[in-house]
Amino acid sequence: MQSLDAVSSEIIDAIGAADSLDALEAIRIDALGKKGRISLMMRDLGGIDAEARKQAGQALNKAKDEIAAAIEAKQTLLASAALNARLSAERLDVSLPSRPEIDARLHPLSRTIEEVIAIFAEMGFEVAEGPDIESDYYNFTALNIPPEHPARQEHDTFYLPADANGKRKVLRTHTSPVQIRTMEANEPPIRIIVPGRTYRSDHDATHSPMFHQCEGLVIGDGIHMGHLKGCLIDFCRTFFGVDDLPVRFRPSYFPFTEPSAEVDIGCTRNNGALKIGAGDDWLEILGSGMVNPRVLENCGYDPEKYQGFAFGMGIERIAMLKYGIPDLRTFYDSDLRWMRHYGFLPFDAPSIHAGLAGGAV
Ligand code: PHE
């Protein structure tokens, strides 16, 4: 059997040679663990006589303390070596130039919707919404567009497959069904604008099968055409940022308004260049009219008591005009170069006074 001195110097040497914290832990278990060499020698003390036991016990305790101290010292050494190795491997070069930041842009359609909302919010309008998948009733019938009405064909409607009752839902062809939903669910006075997606089976440089509209509806006691005109003239001048912008109301027809008017703004066209403002030409930008008494009745309102006006505009169209975007299809191309050119910085919040000065970056 090896002497205590031989065993303990073997262990101390092994500690000195250990090259990792794992190896050191294995040595510790082998020496001081429950079944370690030193622990077993301690246990064997029981078999010898008292005087010899005392001496051997002291020697064993001393050896045990020395081993424990050696392990602790080596542990500190290995841990700091590991830290140094990591520090030099993971060194950062703080003198390198920073990576260029790619800042996001707000899509011109989002921006235009925000601007329209900001202008009407200032006039006391609230935002309302409705579903994109609509029943035939809300999209057509309640708006005084009965079956067989020619307007149904003009809308190039997308129909969904018929349900169990043979009824076909539609992708709403305009935001006007939200007029009906709002009147059914509320009492006058009503003052809402409804931005949202609309769908028609049509595709060219100025039409897309999915596009955006913003509807407006005002219902109250004694609302007349003067309110409609004042509200829309103010909107056009603020949106295009031209204080004296000429606005013209041209008689038209919509089944859900009577009388109806198309709204044109003044412009000049010079060799293909369009300039919005006083000039010798006109541009159509929205549809409007006094809510047809039949529509009021369909919503359970008494037309003798309440009147109102409604309007609807294409968001793509007014965005193209304001920001000089020539092709409507590019709105949906998701081309980052296009976004960098026509997009907006997100913190450049729309202001109702921004006008053209707040234009594309
Ligand atoms: N819904 C009409 C369209 O899509 C626009 C409109 C809305 C006209 C409200 C008058 C009143 O063309």
Coordinates of C-alpha atoms and ligand atoms in Angstrom, one line a residue:
M1 CA 0.0 0.0 0.0
Q2 CA 1.2 3.5 -1.0
S3 CA 2.2 5.9 1.9
L4 CA 0.1 9.0 2.5
D5 CA 2.9 11.2 1.3
A6 CA 3.2 9.3 -2.0
V7 CA -0.6 9.5 -2.5
S8 CA -0.9 13.1 -1.7
S9 CA 2.1 14.2 -3.8
E10 CA 0.7 12.2 -6.7
I11 CA -2.6 14.1 -6.3
I12 CA -0.9 17.5 -6.0
D13 CA 1.1 16.7 -9.2
A14 CA -2.1 15.7 -11.1
I15 CA -3.7 19.0 -9.9
G16 CA -0.7 20.9 -11.3
A17 CA -1.1 19.1 -14.7
A18 CA -4.9 19.5 -15.0
D19 CA -5.6 21.6 -18.1
S20 CA -9.4 22.2 -17.7
L21 CA -12.0 22.7 -15.1
D22 CA -13.5 19.4 -16.0
A23 CA -10.2 17.5 -15.5
L24 CA -9.7 19.3 -12.2
E25 CA -13.2 18.3 -11.0
A26 CA -12.4 14.6 -11.9
I27 CA -9.3 14.8 -9.7
R28 CA -11.2 16.3 -6.8
I29 CA -13.8 13.5 -6.9
D30 CA -11.0 10.9 -7.2
A31 CA -9.3 12.3 -4.1
L32 CA -11.8 13.9 -1.8
G33 CA -15.1 12.5 -3.1
K34 CA -17.1 10.0 -1.0
K35 CA -15.1 7.1 -2.4
G36 CA -12.0 9.2 -3.0
R37 CA -8.6 7.9 -2.1
I38 CA -8.1 10.3 0.9
S39 CA -11.7 9.7 2.1
L40 CA -11.2 5.9 2.0
M41 CA -7.9 6.3 4.1
M42 CA -9.9 8.3 6.6
R43 CA -12.4 5.5 6.9
D44 CA -9.7 2.9 7.4
L45 CA -8.5 4.8 10.5
G46 CA -11.2 3.1 12.5
G47 CA -9.2 -0.2 12.5
I48 CA -6.0 1.0 14.2
D49 CA -5.2 1.6 17.8
A50 CA -5.9 5.0 19.5
E51 CA -2.4 6.5 19.6
A52 CA -1.5 5.6 16.0
R53 CA -5.0 6.8 14.9
K54 CA -4.4 10.2 16.3
Q55 CA -1.2 10.7 14.4
A56 CA -2.4 9.3 11.2
G57 CA -5.6 11.3 11.5
Q58 CA -3.7 14.6 11.9
A59 CA -1.5 13.7 8.9
L60 CA -4.6 12.8 6.8
N61 CA -6.4 16.1 7.7
K62 CA -3.3 18.1 6.8
A63 CA -3.0 16.3 3.4
K64 CA -6.7 16.8 2.8
D65 CA -6.4 20.6 3.5
E66 CA -3.4 20.9 1.2
I67 CA -5.2 19.1 -1.6
A68 CA -8.3 21.2 -1.2
A69 CA -6.2 24.4 -1.2
A70 CA -4.3 23.3 -4.3
I71 CA -7.6 22.5 -6.1
E72 CA -9.0 26.0 -5.2
A73 CA -5.9 27.8 -6.5
K74 CA -5.9 25.8 -9.7
Q75 CA -9.6 26.5 -10.2
T76 CA -9.0 30.3 -10.0
L77 CA -6.1 29.9 -12.5
L78 CA -8.1 27.9 -15.0
A79 CA -11.1 30.1 -14.8
S80 CA -9.1 33.3 -15.5
A81 CA -7.3 31.5 -18.3
A82 CA -10.7 30.6 -19.8
L83 CA -11.9 34.2 -19.5
N84 CA -8.7 35.5 -21.2
A85 CA -9.1 33.1 -24.0
R86 CA -12.7 34.2 -24.6
L87 CA -11.7 37.9 -24.4
S88 CA -9.0 37.6 -27.0
A89 CA -11.1 35.4 -29.3
E90 CA -14.2 37.6 -29.1
R91 CA -12.4 40.9 -29.4
L92 CA -14.4 43.8 -31.0
D93 CA -12.8 46.2 -33.3
V94 CA -14.5 49.4 -32.1
S95 CA -12.7 51.4 -34.8
L96 CA -14.7 49.8 -37.6
P97 CA -17.2 52.1 -39.4
S98 CA -20.8 51.4 -38.4
R99 CA -23.1 49.5 -40.8
P100 CA -25.4 51.9 -42.8
E101 CA -28.9 52.1 -41.3
I102 CA -31.7 51.1 -43.6
D103 CA -34.6 53.3 -42.5
A104 CA -38.1 52.1 -43.3
R105 CA -40.5 54.1 -45.4
L106 CA -44.3 54.5 -45.1
H107 CA -46.1 53.5 -48.3
P108 CA -47.7 56.5 -50.1
L109 CA -51.1 54.8 -49.8
S110 CA -50.8 54.5 -46.0
R111 CA -49.6 58.1 -45.9
T112 CA -52.5 59.3 -48.0
I113 CA -55.1 57.5 -45.9
E114 CA -53.5 59.1 -42.8
E115 CA -53.7 62.5 -44.4
V116 CA -57.4 62.1 -45.4
I117 CA -58.2 60.9 -41.8
A118 CA -56.3 63.9 -40.3
I119 CA -58.2 66.4 -42.4
F120 CA -61.7 64.9 -41.7
A121 CA -60.9 64.3 -38.0
E122 CA -60.3 68.1 -37.7
M123 CA -63.9 68.5 -39.0
G124 CA -65.3 66.1 -36.4
F125 CA -65.5 62.9 -38.4
E126 CA -64.9 59.5 -36.9
V127 CA -63.3 56.5 -38.7
A128 CA -65.7 53.6 -39.3
E129 CA -64.9 50.2 -40.9
G130 CA -66.7 47.3 -42.4
P131 CA -66.0 43.8 -43.8
D132 CA -64.3 43.3 -47.2
I133 CA -66.6 40.3 -47.9
E134 CA -70.1 41.7 -48.0
S135 CA -73.6 40.5 -48.6
D136 CA -75.4 41.5 -51.7
Y137 CA -77.8 43.4 -49.6
Y138 CA -75.3 45.8 -48.1
N139 CA -73.2 46.2 -51.2
F140 CA -76.1 46.8 -53.5
T141 CA -79.8 46.4 -52.5
A142 CA -79.8 48.6 -49.4
L143 CA -78.0 51.3 -51.4
N144 CA -80.9 51.4 -53.8
I145 CA -79.2 49.2 -56.4
P146 CA -81.8 46.5 -56.9
P147 CA -81.3 43.2 -58.9
E148 CA -81.0 43.9 -62.6
H149 CA -79.9 47.5 -62.0
P150 CA -77.2 48.4 -64.6
A151 CA -74.9 49.7 -61.8
R152 CA -74.4 46.0 -60.8
Q153 CA -72.8 45.3 -64.2
E154 CA -70.7 48.4 -64.1
H155 CA -69.1 47.4 -60.8
D156 CA -67.4 44.3 -62.3
T157 CA -68.1 42.4 -59.1
F158 CA -66.1 39.5 -57.7
Y159 CA -68.7 36.9 -56.4
L160 CA -67.9 34.2 -53.9
P161 CA -69.4 30.7 -54.4
A162 CA -73.1 30.4 -53.4
D163 CA -73.9 29.3 -49.8
A164 CA -76.4 26.5 -48.8
N165 CA -79.3 29.0 -49.4
G166 CA -78.0 29.9 -52.9
K167 CA -76.8 33.3 -51.8
R168 CA -73.5 34.6 -53.1
K169 CA -71.4 37.1 -51.1
V170 CA -69.3 39.7 -52.9
L171 CA -66.0 41.3 -52.4
R172 CA -67.3 44.8 -51.7
T173 CA -67.1 47.0 -54.9
H174 CA -67.1 50.2 -52.9
T175 CA -66.9 51.4 -49.2
S176 CA -70.6 52.6 -49.4
P177 CA -72.0 49.4 -47.6
V178 CA -70.5 50.9 -44.4
Q179 CA -72.9 53.8 -44.8
I180 CA -75.8 51.3 -44.3
R181 CA -74.1 49.3 -41.5
T182 CA -73.4 52.6 -39.6
M183 CA -76.9 53.9 -40.0
E184 CA -78.4 50.6 -38.8
A185 CA -76.2 50.6 -35.7
N186 CA -76.4 54.3 -34.7
E187 CA -78.7 57.2 -34.2
P188 CA -78.0 60.5 -35.9
P189 CA -76.0 62.7 -35.8
I190 CA -73.5 60.7 -37.8
R191 CA -70.2 61.9 -39.2
I192 CA -68.0 59.1 -40.4
I193 CA -65.2 58.5 -42.9
V194 CA -64.5 54.9 -44.0
P195 CA -61.1 54.1 -45.5
G196 CA -60.7 50.6 -46.8
R197 CA -60.1 48.1 -49.5
T198 CA -62.4 47.6 -52.4
Y199 CA -62.5 45.1 -55.3
R200 CA -63.4 45.2 -59.0
S201 CA -62.4 42.9 -61.8
D202 CA -60.4 45.4 -63.8
H203 CA -56.7 45.8 -64.4
D204 CA -54.7 48.5 -66.3
A205 CA -52.5 51.5 -65.6
T206 CA -55.3 53.3 -63.7
H207 CA -57.3 50.2 -62.3
S208 CA -56.3 47.4 -60.1
P209 CA -58.6 44.5 -58.9
M210 CA -57.9 45.6 -55.3
F211 CA -57.8 49.3 -54.6
H212 CA -58.7 51.7 -51.8
Q213 CA -61.5 54.1 -51.2
C214 CA -62.5 56.5 -48.6
E215 CA -66.2 57.0 -48.0
G216 CA -67.8 59.8 -46.1
L217 CA -71.3 60.1 -44.5
V218 CA -73.0 62.9 -42.6
I219 CA -76.5 62.5 -41.3
G220 CA -78.4 65.0 -39.2
D221 CA -81.3 67.3 -38.9
G222 CA -81.3 70.0 -41.6
I223 CA -78.2 68.9 -43.5
H224 CA -78.3 70.3 -47.0
M225 CA -76.2 70.6 -50.2
G226 CA -74.4 73.7 -48.8
H227 CA -72.8 71.5 -46.1
L228 CA -71.7 69.0 -48.7
K229 CA -70.1 71.7 -50.8
G230 CA -68.4 73.5 -47.9
C231 CA -67.0 70.2 -46.5
L232 CA -65.6 68.9 -49.8
I233 CA -64.2 72.3 -51.0
D234 CA -62.3 72.5 -47.7
F235 CA -61.1 69.0 -48.0
C236 CA -59.8 69.4 -51.6
R237 CA -58.0 72.7 -50.8
T238 CA -56.4 71.3 -47.6
F239 CA -55.4 67.9 -49.1
F240 CA -53.7 69.4 -52.2
G241 CA -52.3 72.4 -50.2
V242 CA -53.7 75.0 -52.7
D243 CA -55.7 77.7 -50.8
D244 CA -57.6 79.0 -53.9
L245 CA -58.0 75.6 -55.7
P246 CA -61.1 75.9 -57.9
V247 CA -63.6 73.1 -57.1
R248 CA -66.5 72.3 -59.4
F249 CA -69.7 70.3 -58.7
R250 CA -70.9 68.6 -61.8
P251 CA -74.3 66.9 -61.9
S252 CA -74.1 63.1 -62.0
Y253 CA -76.0 60.0 -61.0
F254 CA -75.5 57.4 -58.2
P255 CA -78.5 55.2 -57.1
F256 CA -77.8 55.9 -53.5
T257 CA -77.6 59.8 -53.7
E258 CA -80.1 62.3 -55.1
P259 CA -79.1 64.7 -56.3
S260 CA -75.6 63.5 -57.1
A261 CA -72.5 65.4 -58.1
E262 CA -69.1 64.6 -59.3
V263 CA -66.4 66.8 -57.8
D264 CA -63.7 68.2 -60.1
I265 CA -60.6 70.3 -59.2
G266 CA -58.8 72.9 -61.4
C267 CA -55.6 72.0 -63.2
T268 CA -53.4 72.8 -66.2
R269 CA -52.0 70.2 -68.5
N270 CA -48.9 71.4 -70.3
N271 CA -47.2 68.9 -72.7
G272 CA -48.2 66.0 -70.5
A273 CA -47.2 67.8 -67.2
L274 CA -50.1 68.2 -64.8
K275 CA -50.3 71.1 -62.4
I276 CA -53.1 71.2 -59.8
G277 CA -54.5 74.7 -59.2
A278 CA -56.2 77.5 -61.1
G279 CA -56.0 76.7 -64.8
D280 CA -58.1 76.0 -67.8
D281 CA -58.8 72.3 -67.2
W282 CA -60.6 70.1 -64.7
L283 CA -59.8 66.7 -63.0
E284 CA -62.5 64.5 -61.5
I285 CA -61.6 63.4 -58.0
L286 CA -64.7 62.2 -56.1
G287 CA -68.3 61.2 -56.2
S288 CA -70.9 62.7 -53.9
G289 CA -74.5 63.6 -53.3
M290 CA -77.4 64.0 -50.8
V291 CA -78.3 60.6 -49.4
N292 CA -81.3 59.2 -51.3
P293 CA -84.4 59.2 -49.1
R294 CA -84.9 55.5 -50.1
V295 CA -81.6 54.6 -48.5
L296 CA -82.6 56.5 -45.3
E297 CA -85.8 54.5 -45.3
N298 CA -83.9 51.2 -45.9
C299 CA -82.1 52.0 -42.6
G300 CA -85.3 52.8 -40.7
Y301 CA -84.8 56.6 -40.8
D302 CA -87.6 59.1 -41.5
P303 CA -86.4 61.2 -44.5
E304 CA -88.7 64.0 -43.3
K305 CA -86.7 64.2 -40.1
Y306 CA -83.1 63.4 -41.2
Q307 CA -81.1 64.3 -44.2
G308 CA -77.5 63.8 -45.1
F309 CA -74.7 63.7 -47.7
A310 CA -72.2 61.1 -48.7
F311 CA -69.1 61.0 -50.8
G312 CA -66.5 58.5 -52.0
M313 CA -63.0 58.9 -53.4
G314 CA -60.3 56.6 -54.7
I315 CA -57.2 56.7 -52.5
E316 CA -54.9 55.6 -55.3
R317 CA -56.2 58.3 -57.6
I318 CA -55.7 61.2 -55.2
A319 CA -52.3 59.8 -54.1
M320 CA -51.2 59.6 -57.8
L321 CA -52.3 63.2 -58.4
K322 CA -50.7 64.6 -55.2
Y323 CA -47.4 62.8 -55.4
G324 CA -47.0 62.5 -59.2
I325 CA -47.1 58.7 -59.3
P326 CA -47.8 57.8 -63.0
D327 CA -48.8 54.1 -62.8
L328 CA -51.3 52.7 -60.3
R329 CA -49.9 49.1 -60.6
T330 CA -46.6 50.2 -59.0
F331 CA -48.3 50.7 -55.7
Y332 CA -48.4 46.9 -55.3
D333 CA -45.1 45.9 -56.8
S334 CA -43.3 46.0 -53.4
D335 CA -40.2 47.4 -55.2
L336 CA -37.8 48.8 -52.5
R337 CA -36.3 51.4 -55.0
W338 CA -39.8 52.7 -55.6
M339 CA -40.5 52.8 -51.9
R340 CA -37.3 54.8 -51.3
H341 CA -38.4 57.3 -53.9
Y342 CA -42.1 57.7 -53.1
G343 CA -42.2 56.5 -49.5
F344 CA -42.3 58.7 -46.3
L345 CA -40.2 58.7 -43.2
P346 CA -42.5 57.3 -40.4
F347 CA -41.8 60.2 -38.0
D348 CA -42.9 62.8 -40.6
A349 CA -46.4 62.8 -39.3
P350 CA -49.2 64.0 -41.6
S351 CA -50.3 67.5 -40.8
I352 CA -53.4 69.0 -42.2
H353 CA -51.3 72.0 -43.1
A354 CA -48.6 69.9 -44.8
G355 CA -50.0 70.3 -48.3
L356 CA -47.5 69.6 -51.1
A357 CA -44.6 70.7 -49.0
G358 CA -44.9 67.4 -47.1
G359 CA -44.4 65.6 -50.3
A360 CA -42.3 62.6 -51.4
V361 CA -38.7 62.3 -50.1
Ligands
PHE1 N1 -69.6 54.5 -54.1 C1 -69.3 55.4 -55.2 C2 -68.3 54.7 -56.2 O1 -67.7 53.7 -55.8 C3 -68.8 56.7 -54.8 C4 -69.8 57.5 -54.0 C5 -69.9 57.4 -52.7 C6 -70.7 58.4 -54.7 C7 -70.8 58.1 -51.9 C8 -71.6 59.1 -54.0 C9 -71.7 59.0 -52.6 O2 -68.0 55.1 -57.3

